[in-house]
Coordinates of C-alpha atoms in Angstrom, one line a residue:
M1225 CA 128.1 111.5 91.6
T1226 CA 128.0 115.3 92.1
E1227 CA 127.2 117.8 89.4
Q1228 CA 130.8 119.1 89.6
A1229 CA 132.1 115.6 88.9
T1230 CA 129.9 115.2 85.8
G1231 CA 131.2 118.5 84.3
A1232 CA 127.9 120.3 84.9
P1233 CA 128.0 124.0 86.1
K1234 CA 128.3 124.7 89.7
P1235 CA 125.5 126.8 91.3
H1236 CA 126.2 130.5 91.6
P1237 CA 128.0 131.4 94.8
R1238 CA 125.9 132.9 97.5
A1239 CA 126.9 136.0 99.4
P1240 CA 128.9 135.5 102.6
R1241 CA 126.5 135.8 105.6
G1242 CA 128.1 137.9 108.3
G1243 CA 131.0 136.6 110.5
P1244 CA 134.5 138.0 110.6
Q1245 CA 136.1 139.2 107.3
P1246 CA 139.8 138.8 106.5
A1247 CA 141.9 141.8 107.2
A1248 CA 142.1 144.2 104.2
T1249 CA 145.3 144.7 102.3
V1250 CA 146.1 148.2 101.0
E1251 CA 148.2 149.1 97.9
H1252 CA 148.9 152.3 96.1
V1253 CA 147.9 151.9 92.5
T1254 CA 146.2 153.5 89.6
G1255 CA 142.4 153.1 89.1
A1256 CA 143.2 150.7 86.2
Q1257 CA 145.4 148.6 88.3
S1258 CA 142.7 148.6 91.0
L1259 CA 140.2 147.3 88.5
I1260 CA 142.4 144.4 87.5
R1261 CA 143.2 143.6 91.1
S1262 CA 139.5 143.6 91.9
L1263 CA 138.7 141.3 89.0
E1264 CA 141.4 138.9 90.3
S1265 CA 140.1 139.1 93.8
V1266 CA 136.5 138.2 92.8
G1267 CA 137.8 135.2 91.0
A1268 CA 137.3 136.3 87.4
D1269 CA 139.7 134.3 85.2
T1270 CA 138.5 135.2 81.7
V1271 CA 137.5 138.5 80.1
F1272 CA 136.1 138.8 76.6
G1273 CA 136.6 142.2 75.0
I1274 CA 138.1 144.8 72.6
P1275 CA 140.3 147.8 73.7
G1276 CA 139.6 151.4 72.8
G1277 CA 140.4 154.9 73.9
A1278 CA 138.3 155.2 77.1
I1279 CA 139.0 151.7 78.4
L1280 CA 142.7 151.5 77.2
P1281 CA 144.2 152.4 80.6
A1282 CA 142.7 149.1 82.0
Y1283 CA 144.4 147.1 79.2
D1284 CA 147.9 148.0 80.3
P1285 CA 147.8 146.4 83.8
M1286 CA 145.8 143.5 82.4
M1287 CA 148.8 142.5 80.4
D1288 CA 150.7 141.9 83.6
S1289 CA 148.0 139.8 85.2
T1290 CA 148.7 136.1 85.6
R1291 CA 145.2 135.3 86.8
V1292 CA 143.0 137.1 84.3
R1293 CA 143.0 135.9 80.7
H1294 CA 141.8 138.3 78.1
V1295 CA 140.2 137.0 74.8
L1296 CA 140.3 139.5 72.1
V1297 CA 137.1 139.2 70.1
R1298 CA 136.3 140.7 66.7
H1299 CA 133.1 142.5 67.7
E1300 CA 131.7 143.6 71.1
Q1301 CA 128.5 141.6 70.5
G1302 CA 130.7 138.6 70.3
A1303 CA 132.3 139.5 73.6
G1304 CA 128.9 139.7 75.4
H1305 CA 127.6 136.4 74.0
A1306 CA 130.9 134.7 74.8
A1307 CA 130.7 135.9 78.4
T1308 CA 127.1 134.6 78.5
G1309 CA 128.2 131.2 77.1
Y1310 CA 131.0 131.1 79.7
A1311 CA 128.5 131.8 82.5
Q1312 CA 125.9 129.3 81.3
A1313 CA 128.5 126.6 80.9
T1314 CA 130.4 127.1 84.1
G1315 CA 127.9 128.6 86.6
R1316 CA 130.3 131.5 87.2
V1317 CA 129.9 135.2 86.4
G1318 CA 130.8 136.0 82.8
V1319 CA 132.8 139.2 82.1
C1320 CA 133.0 141.3 79.0
M1321 CA 134.8 144.6 78.4
A1322 CA 134.4 147.4 75.8
T1323 CA 135.3 151.0 75.3
S1324 CA 132.9 154.0 75.4
G1325 CA 130.4 155.0 72.7
P1326 CA 130.0 152.4 70.0
G1327 CA 132.0 149.8 71.9
A1328 CA 129.5 150.0 74.8
T1329 CA 126.4 150.2 72.6
N1330 CA 127.5 147.1 70.7
L1331 CA 127.1 145.3 74.1
V1332 CA 123.4 146.2 74.3
T1333 CA 122.1 143.1 72.5
P1334 CA 124.0 140.6 74.6
I1335 CA 123.2 142.5 77.8
A1336 CA 119.5 142.4 76.9
D1337 CA 119.9 138.7 76.1
A1338 CA 121.5 138.0 79.5
H1339 CA 118.7 140.0 81.2
M1340 CA 115.9 138.0 79.5
D1341 CA 117.6 134.6 80.3
S1342 CA 118.8 135.6 83.9
V1343 CA 122.5 135.1 83.1
P1344 CA 125.1 136.4 85.6
L1345 CA 127.1 138.9 83.5
V1346 CA 129.3 141.8 84.4
A1347 CA 129.9 144.2 81.5
I1348 CA 132.7 146.7 82.1
T1349 CA 132.8 149.8 79.8
G1350 CA 135.1 152.7 79.6
Q1351 CA 133.6 156.2 79.6
V1352 CA 134.9 159.6 78.6
A1353 CA 136.6 161.6 81.3
S1354 CA 134.3 162.7 84.1
R1355 CA 134.6 166.4 83.3
A1356 CA 133.5 165.6 79.7
I1357 CA 130.4 163.6 80.6
G1358 CA 127.3 165.3 79.2
T1359 CA 129.2 167.4 76.7
D1360 CA 128.7 165.1 73.7
A1361 CA 132.4 164.3 73.8
F1362 CA 134.0 162.1 71.2
Q1363 CA 132.7 158.5 71.6
E1364 CA 130.4 159.5 74.5
A1365 CA 127.2 157.5 75.1
D1366 CA 125.1 157.3 78.2
I1367 CA 125.4 153.6 78.4
C1368 CA 124.0 153.5 82.0
G1369 CA 120.8 155.3 80.7
I1370 CA 120.7 153.1 77.6
T1371 CA 120.9 149.8 79.6
L1372 CA 118.9 150.8 82.6
P1373 CA 115.8 148.7 81.6
I1374 CA 118.0 145.7 80.7
T1375 CA 120.3 145.4 83.6
K1376 CA 119.8 144.1 87.1
H1377 CA 121.8 147.2 88.2
N1378 CA 124.4 149.5 86.8
F1379 CA 127.1 151.8 88.1
L1380 CA 128.9 154.9 86.8
V1381 CA 132.3 155.2 88.5
T1382 CA 134.1 158.6 88.5
D1383 CA 136.1 158.2 91.7
P1384 CA 138.9 155.6 91.5
A1385 CA 138.5 154.8 95.2
D1386 CA 135.1 153.3 94.4
I1387 CA 136.4 150.7 92.0
P1388 CA 137.0 147.8 94.4
R1389 CA 133.7 148.2 96.1
T1390 CA 131.8 148.6 92.8
I1391 CA 133.4 145.5 91.3
A1392 CA 132.6 143.4 94.4
E1393 CA 129.0 144.7 94.5
A1394 CA 128.6 144.1 90.7
F1395 CA 129.6 140.4 91.0
H1396 CA 127.5 140.0 94.2
I1397 CA 124.4 141.4 92.5
A1398 CA 125.0 139.5 89.2
S1399 CA 125.3 136.1 90.9
T1400 CA 122.8 136.2 93.8
G1401 CA 119.1 136.2 93.9
R1402 CA 117.8 136.0 90.4
P1403 CA 121.0 136.2 88.3
G1404 CA 121.4 138.9 85.7
P1405 CA 123.7 141.4 84.0
V1406 CA 125.3 144.3 85.8
L1407 CA 127.0 147.2 84.0
V1408 CA 130.0 149.0 85.4
D1409 CA 130.9 152.2 83.4
I1410 CA 134.2 153.7 84.5
A1411 CA 135.3 157.2 83.5
K1412 CA 138.8 157.3 81.8
D1413 CA 140.2 159.7 84.4
A1414 CA 139.2 157.4 87.2
L1415 CA 141.2 154.7 85.5
Q1416 CA 144.2 157.0 85.2
A1417 CA 144.2 158.6 88.6
E1418 CA 146.2 157.4 91.6
T1419 CA 144.3 155.6 94.4
T1420 CA 144.6 152.9 97.0
F1421 CA 143.5 149.3 96.6
S1422 CA 142.0 147.6 99.6
W1423 CA 140.4 144.2 99.7
P1424 CA 137.9 143.0 100.7
P1425 CA 135.7 146.1 100.4
T1426 CA 132.5 146.6 102.4
H1427 CA 129.3 146.1 100.5
D1428 CA 126.9 149.1 100.6
L1429 CA 123.6 147.7 99.2
P1430 CA 121.0 148.5 101.8
G1431 CA 118.1 147.8 99.4
Y1432 CA 119.3 144.5 98.1
R1433 CA 118.0 141.6 100.1
P1434 CA 117.1 138.6 97.9
V1435 CA 115.0 136.0 99.6
S1436 CA 116.4 132.4 99.4
R1437 CA 114.5 130.4 102.0
P1438 CA 110.8 129.8 101.2
H1439 CA 108.1 130.3 103.8
A1440 CA 107.2 127.1 105.6
K1441 CA 103.5 127.8 105.4
Q1442 CA 103.5 128.1 101.7
I1443 CA 105.5 124.9 101.4
R1444 CA 102.9 123.0 103.5
E1445 CA 100.1 124.4 101.4
A1446 CA 101.8 123.3 98.2
A1447 CA 102.3 119.8 99.6
R1448 CA 98.6 119.6 100.5
L1449 CA 97.6 120.6 96.9
I1450 CA 100.0 118.0 95.4
T1451 CA 98.7 115.2 97.5
A1452 CA 95.1 116.2 96.6
A1453 CA 95.7 116.5 92.9
R1454 CA 95.0 113.8 90.2
R1455 CA 96.8 115.4 87.2
P1456 CA 99.8 117.3 88.5
V1457 CA 102.7 118.4 86.3
L1458 CA 106.1 119.8 87.4
Y1459 CA 106.7 122.8 85.0
V1460 CA 110.5 123.4 85.3
G1461 CA 112.4 126.4 83.9
G1462 CA 115.9 127.6 83.8
G1463 CA 115.9 128.7 87.4
V1464 CA 116.5 125.1 88.5
I1465 CA 119.7 125.0 86.5
K1466 CA 120.8 128.4 87.8
S1467 CA 120.2 127.2 91.4
G1468 CA 122.1 124.0 90.9
A1469 CA 118.9 122.1 92.0
S1470 CA 118.8 119.3 89.5
A1471 CA 119.4 116.6 92.1
E1472 CA 116.6 118.0 94.3
L1473 CA 114.3 118.1 91.3
L1474 CA 115.0 114.4 90.5
A1475 CA 114.5 113.4 94.1
L1476 CA 111.2 115.1 94.3
A1477 CA 109.8 113.9 91.0
E1478 CA 110.9 110.3 91.8
F1479 CA 109.4 110.4 95.3
A1480 CA 106.1 111.8 94.2
R1481 CA 106.0 110.1 90.8
I1482 CA 104.9 113.4 89.2
P1483 CA 105.5 114.0 85.4
V1484 CA 108.0 116.6 84.5
T1485 CA 108.1 119.1 81.6
T1486 CA 111.2 121.2 81.1
T1487 CA 111.2 124.5 79.2
L1488 CA 113.6 125.5 76.5
M1489 CA 115.8 127.2 79.1
G1490 CA 115.3 124.3 81.5
L1491 CA 116.5 121.5 79.2
G1492 CA 119.0 119.3 81.1
S1493 CA 117.6 120.2 84.5
F1494 CA 115.8 116.8 84.5
P1495 CA 117.0 113.9 82.3
D1496 CA 115.4 113.7 78.9
T1497 CA 115.6 110.0 79.1
H1498 CA 113.8 109.6 82.4
P1499 CA 110.4 107.9 82.1
L1500 CA 108.8 110.8 84.0
H1501 CA 109.9 113.3 81.5
V1502 CA 107.2 114.3 79.0
G1503 CA 109.2 116.7 76.9
M1504 CA 109.4 120.4 76.3
P1505 CA 106.3 122.6 76.3
G1506 CA 105.5 125.6 74.2
M1507 CA 104.8 126.8 70.7
H1508 CA 107.0 124.0 69.3
G1509 CA 106.9 121.7 72.3
S1510 CA 106.0 118.1 72.2
V1511 CA 102.3 117.2 71.9
T1512 CA 102.5 115.4 75.2
A1513 CA 104.1 118.2 77.1
V1514 CA 101.8 120.9 75.7
T1515 CA 98.7 118.8 76.4
A1516 CA 99.9 117.7 79.9
L1517 CA 99.9 121.3 81.0
Q1518 CA 96.7 122.1 79.2
K1519 CA 94.7 119.3 80.9
S1520 CA 96.4 119.2 84.3
D1521 CA 94.6 120.0 87.5
L1522 CA 97.8 121.3 89.2
I1523 CA 100.9 122.9 87.8
I1524 CA 103.9 123.2 90.1
A1525 CA 106.1 125.8 88.4
I1526 CA 109.7 125.9 89.6
G1527 CA 112.0 128.6 88.2
A1528 CA 109.7 129.3 85.2
R1529 CA 107.8 132.4 84.2
F1530 CA 104.7 131.4 82.3
D1531 CA 106.0 133.2 79.2
D1532 CA 103.8 133.6 76.1
R1533 CA 105.7 130.9 74.1
V1534 CA 104.7 128.3 76.8
T1535 CA 101.1 129.5 77.5
G1536 CA 99.9 130.3 74.0
K1537 CA 96.7 132.3 74.3
L1538 CA 96.9 133.1 78.0
D1539 CA 93.2 133.1 78.9
S1540 CA 92.8 129.6 77.6
F1541 CA 96.0 128.1 79.2
A1542 CA 95.4 125.2 81.6
P1543 CA 91.9 126.3 82.5
A1544 CA 91.3 123.7 85.2
A1545 CA 94.7 123.9 86.8
K1546 CA 95.6 125.3 90.2
I1547 CA 99.0 126.9 90.3
V1548 CA 101.9 126.5 92.7
H1549 CA 104.5 129.0 91.5
A1550 CA 108.0 129.1 93.1
D1551 CA 110.5 131.7 91.9
I1552 CA 113.4 133.6 93.5
D1553 CA 112.1 136.8 91.9
P1554 CA 108.8 137.8 93.5
A1555 CA 108.0 140.0 90.4
E1556 CA 107.5 136.9 88.3
I1557 CA 104.9 135.4 90.6
G1558 CA 101.4 136.3 89.4
K1559 CA 102.8 138.4 86.5
N1560 CA 101.1 136.3 83.8
R1561 CA 99.1 133.7 85.6
A1562 CA 97.7 134.1 89.2
A1563 CA 99.2 131.7 91.7
D1564 CA 97.1 129.8 94.2
V1565 CA 100.2 129.2 96.2
P1566 CA 103.0 131.7 95.6
I1567 CA 106.4 130.7 96.9
V1568 CA 109.4 133.1 96.9
G1569 CA 112.7 131.3 97.3
D1570 CA 115.6 129.7 95.7
A1571 CA 114.7 126.6 93.6
K1572 CA 117.2 124.4 95.5
D1573 CA 115.7 125.3 98.9
V1574 CA 112.1 125.2 97.6
L1575 CA 112.5 121.7 96.1
G1576 CA 114.3 120.4 99.2
D1577 CA 111.7 121.7 101.6
L1578 CA 108.8 120.5 99.4
L1579 CA 110.3 117.0 99.3
D1580 CA 110.5 117.1 103.1
A1581 CA 106.9 118.2 103.4
L1582 CA 105.7 115.5 101.0
R1583 CA 107.6 112.9 103.0
G1584 CA 105.8 114.2 106.1
E1585 CA 102.5 113.9 104.3
A1586 CA 103.3 110.4 103.3
G1587 CA 104.2 109.5 106.8
A1588 CA 100.7 110.7 107.9
G1589 CA 99.1 108.5 105.2
N1590 CA 98.5 111.3 102.6
T1591 CA 99.9 110.5 99.2
G1592 CA 98.7 111.3 95.7
D1593 CA 97.8 108.6 93.2
Y1594 CA 98.8 109.7 89.7
T1595 CA 99.0 106.2 88.1
A1596 CA 96.1 106.8 85.7
W1597 CA 97.5 110.2 84.7
R1598 CA 101.0 108.8 84.0
E1599 CA 99.4 106.0 81.9
L1600 CA 97.3 108.6 79.9
L1601 CA 100.5 110.7 79.2
G1602 CA 102.2 107.5 78.1
R1603 CA 99.5 106.8 75.6
W1604 CA 99.7 110.3 74.2
R1605 CA 103.5 110.0 73.9
E1606 CA 103.1 106.7 72.0
T1607 CA 100.4 108.1 69.7
Y1608 CA 102.1 111.5 69.0
P1609 CA 105.9 111.0 69.2
L1610 CA 108.4 113.4 67.8
G1611 CA 109.3 112.5 64.3
Y1612 CA 110.2 113.7 60.8
D1613 CA 110.0 112.6 57.2
L1614 CA 113.1 112.1 55.1
P1615 CA 113.1 114.3 51.9
E1616 CA 111.8 112.4 48.9
D1617 CA 114.6 113.7 46.7
G1618 CA 117.3 112.0 48.8
S1619 CA 118.7 115.2 50.2
L1620 CA 119.7 115.7 53.8
S1621 CA 117.1 116.2 56.5
P1622 CA 118.1 118.8 59.0
Q1623 CA 116.5 116.8 61.9
Q1624 CA 118.5 113.8 60.8
V1625 CA 121.7 115.9 60.8
I1626 CA 121.2 117.2 64.3
E1627 CA 120.1 113.8 65.6
R1628 CA 123.2 112.1 64.3
I1629 CA 125.5 114.9 65.7
G1630 CA 123.9 114.1 69.1
R1631 CA 124.3 110.4 68.8
L1632 CA 128.0 110.6 67.7
A1633 CA 129.1 113.3 70.1
P1634 CA 131.3 112.5 73.1
E1635 CA 129.6 112.2 76.5
N1636 CA 128.9 115.5 78.2
T1637 CA 129.1 117.5 75.0
V1638 CA 127.9 121.1 75.4
Y1639 CA 125.6 122.4 72.7
T1640 CA 124.8 126.0 71.8
A1641 CA 122.2 127.1 69.3
G1642 CA 121.2 130.2 67.4
V1643 CA 117.5 131.1 67.0
G1644 CA 115.0 129.6 64.6
Q1645 CA 114.2 126.2 63.1
H1646 CA 117.6 124.7 64.0
Q1647 CA 117.2 125.7 67.6
M1648 CA 113.9 123.9 67.9
W1649 CA 115.2 120.8 66.1
A1650 CA 118.2 120.8 68.4
A1651 CA 115.9 121.0 71.5
H1652 CA 113.9 118.0 70.2
Y1653 CA 116.5 115.7 68.7
L1654 CA 119.5 116.2 71.0
T1655 CA 119.4 114.5 74.4
F1656 CA 120.0 116.5 77.5
D1657 CA 120.5 114.5 80.6
R1658 CA 122.7 116.9 82.5
P1659 CA 122.4 120.6 83.3
G1660 CA 124.8 123.0 81.6
T1661 CA 124.9 121.1 78.3
W1662 CA 122.3 123.2 76.4
L1663 CA 122.9 127.0 75.9
N1664 CA 120.6 129.1 73.8
S1665 CA 119.0 132.5 73.6
G1666 CA 115.5 131.7 74.9
G1667 CA 113.9 135.0 75.9
L1668 CA 115.3 137.5 73.5
G1669 CA 115.7 135.1 70.6
T1670 CA 119.0 136.5 69.4
M1671 CA 120.3 135.5 66.0
G1672 CA 124.1 135.2 66.1
Y1673 CA 124.2 133.8 69.6
A1674 CA 125.6 130.3 68.9
V1675 CA 129.1 130.8 67.7
P1676 CA 130.3 133.3 70.3
A1677 CA 128.5 131.5 73.0
A1678 CA 130.2 128.3 72.0
L1679 CA 133.5 130.2 72.1
G1680 CA 132.8 131.3 75.7
A1681 CA 131.6 127.8 76.8
K1682 CA 134.7 126.2 75.5
A1683 CA 136.9 128.8 77.1
G1684 CA 135.2 128.1 80.4
R1685 CA 135.2 124.3 80.0
P1686 CA 138.2 123.5 77.8
D1687 CA 137.9 119.7 78.4
A1688 CA 134.3 119.5 77.0
T1689 CA 133.4 119.1 73.4
V1690 CA 131.4 122.1 72.3
W1691 CA 129.1 122.0 69.2
A1692 CA 127.4 125.1 67.9
I1693 CA 124.2 124.2 66.0
D1694 CA 123.6 127.2 63.8
G1695 CA 121.5 128.3 60.9
D1696 CA 123.0 129.9 57.8
G1697 CA 121.2 133.1 58.7
C1698 CA 122.4 133.2 62.3
F1699 CA 125.9 132.2 61.3
Q1700 CA 126.4 135.1 59.0
M1701 CA 125.8 137.6 61.9
T1702 CA 128.7 136.6 64.1
N1703 CA 130.9 134.2 62.2
Q1704 CA 133.9 136.6 62.5
E1705 CA 134.4 135.1 66.0
L1706 CA 135.7 132.0 64.3
V1707 CA 138.9 134.0 63.9
T1708 CA 138.9 134.6 67.7
A1709 CA 138.5 130.9 68.3
A1710 CA 141.2 129.9 65.9
L1711 CA 143.8 132.4 67.2
N1712 CA 143.1 131.7 70.8
N1713 CA 143.2 127.9 70.5
I1714 CA 139.5 127.4 71.3
P1715 CA 138.6 124.5 69.1
I1716 CA 134.8 124.7 68.9
K1717 CA 132.8 122.7 66.3
V1718 CA 130.1 124.5 64.2
A1719 CA 127.3 122.7 62.4
I1720 CA 125.6 125.1 59.8
I1721 CA 122.1 123.8 59.0
N1722 CA 122.2 125.4 55.6
N1723 CA 118.8 125.5 53.9
G1724 CA 119.6 128.7 52.0
A1725 CA 117.0 130.7 53.8
L1726 CA 115.8 132.4 57.0
G1727 CA 114.1 129.1 57.8
M1728 CA 111.6 129.9 60.5
V1729 CA 110.5 133.1 58.8
R1730 CA 110.1 131.0 55.6
Q1731 CA 108.0 128.5 57.5
W1732 CA 105.6 131.2 58.5
Q1733 CA 105.5 132.5 55.0
T1734 CA 104.6 129.0 53.8
L1735 CA 101.9 128.6 56.4
F1736 CA 100.4 132.1 56.8
Y1737 CA 101.6 134.2 53.7
N1738 CA 100.5 132.0 50.8
Q1739 CA 104.1 130.9 50.1
R1740 CA 105.2 134.5 49.2
Y1741 CA 108.9 134.2 50.1
S1742 CA 109.7 137.9 50.5
N1743 CA 113.4 138.4 51.4
T1744 CA 114.1 135.1 53.1
V1745 CA 116.4 133.5 50.5
L1746 CA 120.0 133.9 51.6
H1747 CA 122.2 132.2 49.0
S1748 CA 121.0 134.3 46.0
G1749 CA 119.2 137.4 45.0
P1750 CA 116.0 138.7 46.6
N1751 CA 113.8 136.8 44.2
G1752 CA 115.9 133.6 44.1
E1753 CA 118.2 134.6 41.2
G1754 CA 121.8 133.4 41.3
P1755 CA 124.7 135.9 41.6
A1756 CA 124.4 138.5 38.9
G1757 CA 126.6 138.3 35.9
G1758 CA 128.5 135.1 36.7
P1759 CA 128.4 131.4 35.8
E1760 CA 127.5 130.6 39.4
A1761 CA 123.9 131.6 38.6
A1762 CA 123.4 128.6 36.4
R1763 CA 125.1 126.2 38.8
G1764 CA 123.2 127.5 41.8
T1765 CA 126.3 128.2 43.8
R1766 CA 125.6 129.3 47.3
V1767 CA 127.1 132.6 48.4
P1768 CA 129.1 132.7 50.6
D1769 CA 131.0 129.4 50.4
F1770 CA 131.1 128.5 54.0
V1771 CA 133.9 126.0 53.6
R1772 CA 136.3 128.5 52.0
L1773 CA 135.1 131.1 54.5
A1774 CA 136.0 128.8 57.4
E1775 CA 139.4 128.0 56.0
A1776 CA 140.1 131.7 55.5
M1777 CA 139.5 132.2 59.2
G1778 CA 141.9 129.5 60.3
C1779 CA 139.4 126.7 60.7
V1780 CA 138.8 123.4 59.1
G1781 CA 136.0 123.6 56.6
L1782 CA 133.9 120.5 55.7
R1783 CA 130.7 120.1 53.6
C1784 CA 128.1 117.4 53.7
E1785 CA 125.3 117.1 51.1
D1786 CA 124.7 113.3 50.9
P1787 CA 123.0 111.3 53.7
E1788 CA 125.5 108.5 52.9
D1789 CA 128.4 110.7 54.0
L1790 CA 126.7 112.1 57.1
D1791 CA 128.2 109.9 59.9
A1792 CA 131.7 110.0 58.3
V1793 CA 131.7 113.8 58.1
I1794 CA 130.5 114.2 61.7
E1795 CA 133.1 111.7 63.0
K1796 CA 135.8 113.5 61.1
A1797 CA 134.7 116.8 62.8
N1798 CA 134.7 115.1 66.2
S1799 CA 138.3 113.8 65.6
I1800 CA 139.8 117.3 64.9
N1801 CA 140.6 119.0 68.2
D1802 CA 143.5 121.3 67.4
R1803 CA 141.4 123.9 65.5
P1804 CA 137.8 125.0 65.1
V1805 CA 135.8 122.9 62.7
V1806 CA 132.9 124.2 60.5
V1807 CA 130.6 121.8 58.7
D1808 CA 128.3 123.1 56.1
F1809 CA 125.3 120.7 56.0
I1810 CA 123.3 121.4 52.9
V1811 CA 119.7 120.4 53.9
H1812 CA 116.3 120.5 52.3
E1813 CA 114.8 123.9 52.3
D1814 CA 111.2 122.8 52.9
A1815 CA 111.7 121.1 56.3
M1816 CA 109.4 122.5 59.0
V1817 CA 109.4 122.5 62.8
W1818 CA 106.5 120.4 64.2
P1819 CA 104.6 120.2 66.5
M1820 CA 103.4 123.8 66.4
V1821 CA 100.9 126.1 68.2
A1822 CA 100.3 129.1 65.9
A1823 CA 101.1 132.5 67.5
G1824 CA 98.1 134.0 69.4
T1825 CA 96.1 130.7 69.5
S1826 CA 95.2 128.4 72.3
N1827 CA 97.4 125.4 73.2
D1828 CA 94.3 123.3 72.6
E1829 CA 95.0 123.9 68.9
V1830 CA 98.4 122.2 68.9
M1831 CA 99.2 120.6 65.6
A1832 CA 101.3 117.4 65.7
A1833 CA 102.3 117.9 62.0
R1834 CA 101.0 119.9 59.1
G1835 CA 97.3 119.1 58.8
V1836 CA 97.4 116.6 61.8
R1837 CA 95.3 117.7 64.8
P1838 CA 95.7 115.4 67.8
D1839 CA 92.5 113.7 69.0
F1840 CA 92.6 113.0 72.8
G1841 CA 89.2 111.4 72.8
D1842 CA 87.5 113.9 75.0
S1843 CA 84.9 116.7 74.6
D1844 CA 87.7 119.4 74.7
D1845 CA 89.1 118.4 71.3

């Protein structure tokens, strides 16, 4: 069965390689009409945005388009995260639109988020008239200068004749090579002026030549190291999903019988339920995954970047391991950990060529024997499994809530998550067997990501069930987009893991700040008091009431506090598909995320649970 048939995102389209191009068609239009025609021509079908003065000329012809749907969000940050969720769920380029000044600057966070997680995004912003640029005109901001460090490329367009070429180049840059965000800032007078529209335009990108095919010599050397290794691990990142290379990864791992660990961004690239999968590595990764990398003699990194959350203290990370590092972005190779075999290329091509090379080695009688290594990892997995304790007071466990959502959800459900404890619990206790079913803010760690990303994912894949797993802190940053979902018939489901606090920060205060809970309580005053001057203080009422808030925004609001009601509430949420559903799960405030490697320490110091240090029976412990 193909990835497309299973509902997984398609790999990003590659640029056409030479050959005759179709004859161009020419129309006399305004710059704004040219922009909408260009979006139609590159295949954009959904734009998330908010109109305003500088971008307003583009909104008039958009009203006449039968091919581009505009989703009016409530905040530009929501537009950016929705476009990101759309892109991650579909494999296509996400598009967001905003006006100049504050409209554009409100896109900065989602643009930075997309940049960190290599998401193909095109952000289109209006700019003041070209003659007013640099005069501090009303609602002027140098959004190109502001976003220069967090975009793959950006454009300032002052000539309407440049609009088709710029849009074509923006989509090409965003979706090829290492995907990323591209900003197109268009002056208002360029949108209003008369021009001609001609398609297809000719690309003019002389310095942009992303490498896709890996060098054969490097592939052969990598295959040689793999066959010589005794403790190899495939360390797989989000690049495998973006390349559409999950089938190639599975084929390689099964042929060579190499254990696989998938990063937070790589979850779903390799089936969680596969016996070769050892879990997610990192600060809150499984003990087996963290230790597999730490004690390996060869790490084959595919589409991953050796970030600090995976490596822990860098100079103590995997001290005995040689490194094969394959990435489409040459800047990532050797940036944090020197590579013994650097491979620049697309993950799909790298994995396919590497499998061919290993087959060739096997034909010559050279195969690796990793039986003892797999058995050792199996013992670690049995000894230190993921798990949690139910609260002694009979309240809801957040891990249990998330686990039951996963068990009761329809097949191929897409999950989004905010940032914090609920994100890590979702990564651990949901099961990801297909790519494109797990969307989160990995690199930037953006609170408020989950709800608008779920909105975008559902807009892109309307037939899929989409659950946003959110914390009460994250939810209060972008919950206004529930109005967008309700009014646009985008029936997402939101699980609020409501512990009444900024949970991950509170966990750190528990472990490292002597339980001094400074400004992490959310449902009452700064020191834990109830609402001032009202009877709610005595009853411990949580503010806001998420059920009533959801209902006010056109959604179904549900609440669950008793474990006896858990399955029934989740099943009721799953049964409602004509409106968004918000479920307020009141969970125990003291639940913590384990395992854990404390920030700045070595992965050798991984803790399986509070006060539980794993013993691997060797001199390194």
